[in-house]
Amino acid sequence: MTIEIGVIIATASVIIGFFTFNRDRDKDVKSDATESAIIRTKLDNIGQSVDSIRIDFKASDQRWTALSETVITIDESTKQAHKRIDQIEKKGDV
């Protein structure tokens, strides 16, 4: 009779261990899936932020290019004005 009780206890222990293993494994799978979803979401947010920064950079680059062209035009105009002023001064009209 002691052998039967030992077998029953051993069998019960194996069954309990098996169910515990399955339960823990399911929890691990759910936990891993949750962590993966969080990481994926964060990566998507980082990607969107990088895209936004890239768009802002392109807009800034275009503004700098336009400003540079304006400065060049103003510089050329100023040089021409100084040449005219110098010619007027040479003539002695001033």
XYZ file of N, CA, C and O in Angstrom, residues 27-70:
176
model
N 2.466 32.288 -19.667
C 2.756 33.620 -19.143
C 3.986 34.212 -19.827
O 4.015 35.389 -20.156
N 5.005 33.388 -20.030
C 6.225 33.855 -20.701
C 5.936 34.277 -22.132
O 6.448 35.292 -22.608
N 5.109 33.495 -22.827
C 4.760 33.825 -24.210
C 4.001 35.149 -24.248
O 4.288 36.016 -25.081
N 3.046 35.319 -23.346
C 2.288 36.579 -23.297
C 3.205 37.740 -22.952
O 3.106 38.827 -23.540
N 4.096 37.528 -22.022
C 5.037 38.570 -21.625
C 5.953 38.946 -22.790
O 6.186 40.129 -23.044
N 6.462 37.948 -23.492
C 7.324 38.214 -24.647
C 6.561 38.951 -25.742
O 7.101 39.862 -26.376
N 5.321 38.568 -25.976
C 4.513 39.234 -26.992
C 4.265 40.686 -26.611
O 4.334 41.585 -27.458
N 3.993 40.932 -25.343
C 3.771 42.298 -24.870
C 5.030 43.131 -25.036
O 4.980 44.265 -25.527
N 6.161 42.581 -24.641
C 7.429 43.302 -24.778
C 7.742 43.584 -26.245
O 8.198 44.679 -26.587
N 7.490 42.626 -27.108
C 7.728 42.826 -28.540
C 6.841 43.933 -29.092
O 7.281 44.751 -29.901
N 5.589 43.954 -28.670
C 4.665 44.995 -29.131
C 5.119 46.368 -28.656
O 5.071 47.348 -29.414
N 5.578 46.450 -27.417
C 6.055 47.730 -26.883
C 7.291 48.193 -27.656
O 7.385 49.363 -28.046
N 8.220 47.297 -27.884
C 9.436 47.641 -28.633
C 9.087 48.074 -30.050
O 9.621 49.063 -30.565
N 8.187 47.349 -30.695
C 7.770 47.690 -32.049
C 7.135 49.074 -32.091
O 7.419 49.887 -32.981
N 6.294 49.377 -31.103
C 5.654 50.687 -31.032
C 6.681 51.796 -30.841
O 6.623 52.837 -31.492
N 7.640 51.559 -29.963
C 8.685 52.560 -29.736
C 9.525 52.769 -30.990
O 9.872 53.905 -31.332
N 9.847 51.695 -31.688
C 10.608 51.839 -32.926
C 9.823 52.610 -33.978
O 10.393 53.429 -34.713
N 8.521 52.365 -34.063
C 7.686 53.116 -34.991
C 7.695 54.601 -34.642
O 7.793 55.464 -35.525
N 7.594 54.913 -33.354
C 7.628 56.313 -32.921
C 8.968 56.957 -33.248
O 9.019 58.113 -33.681
N 10.050 56.220 -33.044
C 11.378 56.754 -33.377
C 11.479 56.993 -34.881
O 11.992 58.024 -35.322
N 10.976 56.061 -35.676
C 10.986 56.230 -37.130
C 10.204 57.447 -37.569
O 10.648 58.202 -38.446
N 9.045 57.670 -36.965
C 8.242 58.852 -37.294
C 8.965 60.126 -36.891
O 8.930 61.131 -37.621
N 9.632 60.103 -35.752
C 10.385 61.277 -35.308
C 11.535 61.581 -36.265
O 11.786 62.740 -36.591
N 12.224 60.546 -36.713
C 13.325 60.732 -37.661
C 12.788 61.311 -38.974
O 13.388 62.226 -39.546
N 11.661 60.812 -39.443
C 11.058 61.347 -40.668
C 10.693 62.816 -40.491
O 10.903 63.633 -41.390
N 10.136 63.158 -39.341
C 9.771 64.547 -39.065
C 11.003 65.437 -39.042
O 10.997 66.540 -39.603
N 12.069 64.967 -38.419
C 13.316 65.741 -38.379
C 13.871 65.913 -39.789
O 14.350 66.993 -40.153
N 13.802 64.867 -40.589
C 14.296 64.941 -41.968
C 13.515 65.988 -42.759
O 14.095 66.787 -43.502
N 12.201 66.022 -42.588
C 11.370 67.008 -43.288
C 11.719 68.416 -42.828
O 11.862 69.340 -43.643
N 11.869 68.599 -41.513
C 12.250 69.909 -40.985
C 13.609 70.339 -41.511
O 13.827 71.505 -41.831
N 14.545 69.400 -41.595
C 15.879 69.714 -42.095
C 15.823 70.162 -43.554
O 16.494 71.117 -43.942
N 15.027 69.470 -44.363
C 14.897 69.852 -45.774
C 14.307 71.247 -45.898
O 14.757 72.052 -46.723
N 13.294 71.562 -45.087
C 12.692 72.893 -45.116
C 13.712 73.950 -44.703
O 13.805 75.027 -45.327
N 14.502 73.668 -43.671
C 15.539 74.608 -43.234
C 16.597 74.792 -44.318
O 17.058 75.910 -44.554
N 16.968 73.702 -44.962
C 17.951 73.779 -46.036
C 17.441 74.658 -47.178
O 18.192 75.463 -47.730
N 16.172 74.521 -47.509
C 15.589 75.341 -48.571
C 15.576 76.818 -48.176
O 15.861 77.699 -48.990
N 15.269 77.096 -46.901
C 15.277 78.490 -46.437
C 16.689 79.063 -46.481
O 16.887 80.214 -46.884
N 17.682 78.263 -46.075
C 19.066 78.734 -46.121
C 19.507 78.989 -47.557
O 20.224 79.964 -47.836
N 19.112 78.137 -48.474
C 19.454 78.318 -49.888
C 18.833 79.603 -50.415
O 19.502 80.398 -51.094
N 17.566 79.835 -50.104
C 16.892 81.060 -50.543
C 17.552 82.293 -49.934
O 17.770 83.304 -50.615
N 17.895 82.219 -48.669
C 18.556 83.342 -47.996
C 19.922 83.606 -48.611
O 20.311 84.762 -48.834
N 20.654 82.551 -48.915
C 21.967 82.691 -49.539
C 21.847 83.380 -50.898
O 22.641 84.264 -51.235
N 20.860 82.972 -51.677
C 20.640 83.599 -52.984
C 20.280 85.072 -52.826
O 20.741 85.924 -53.600
N 19.481 85.391 -51.827
C 19.111 86.783 -51.574
C 20.335 87.605 -51.191
O 20.515 88.734 -51.666
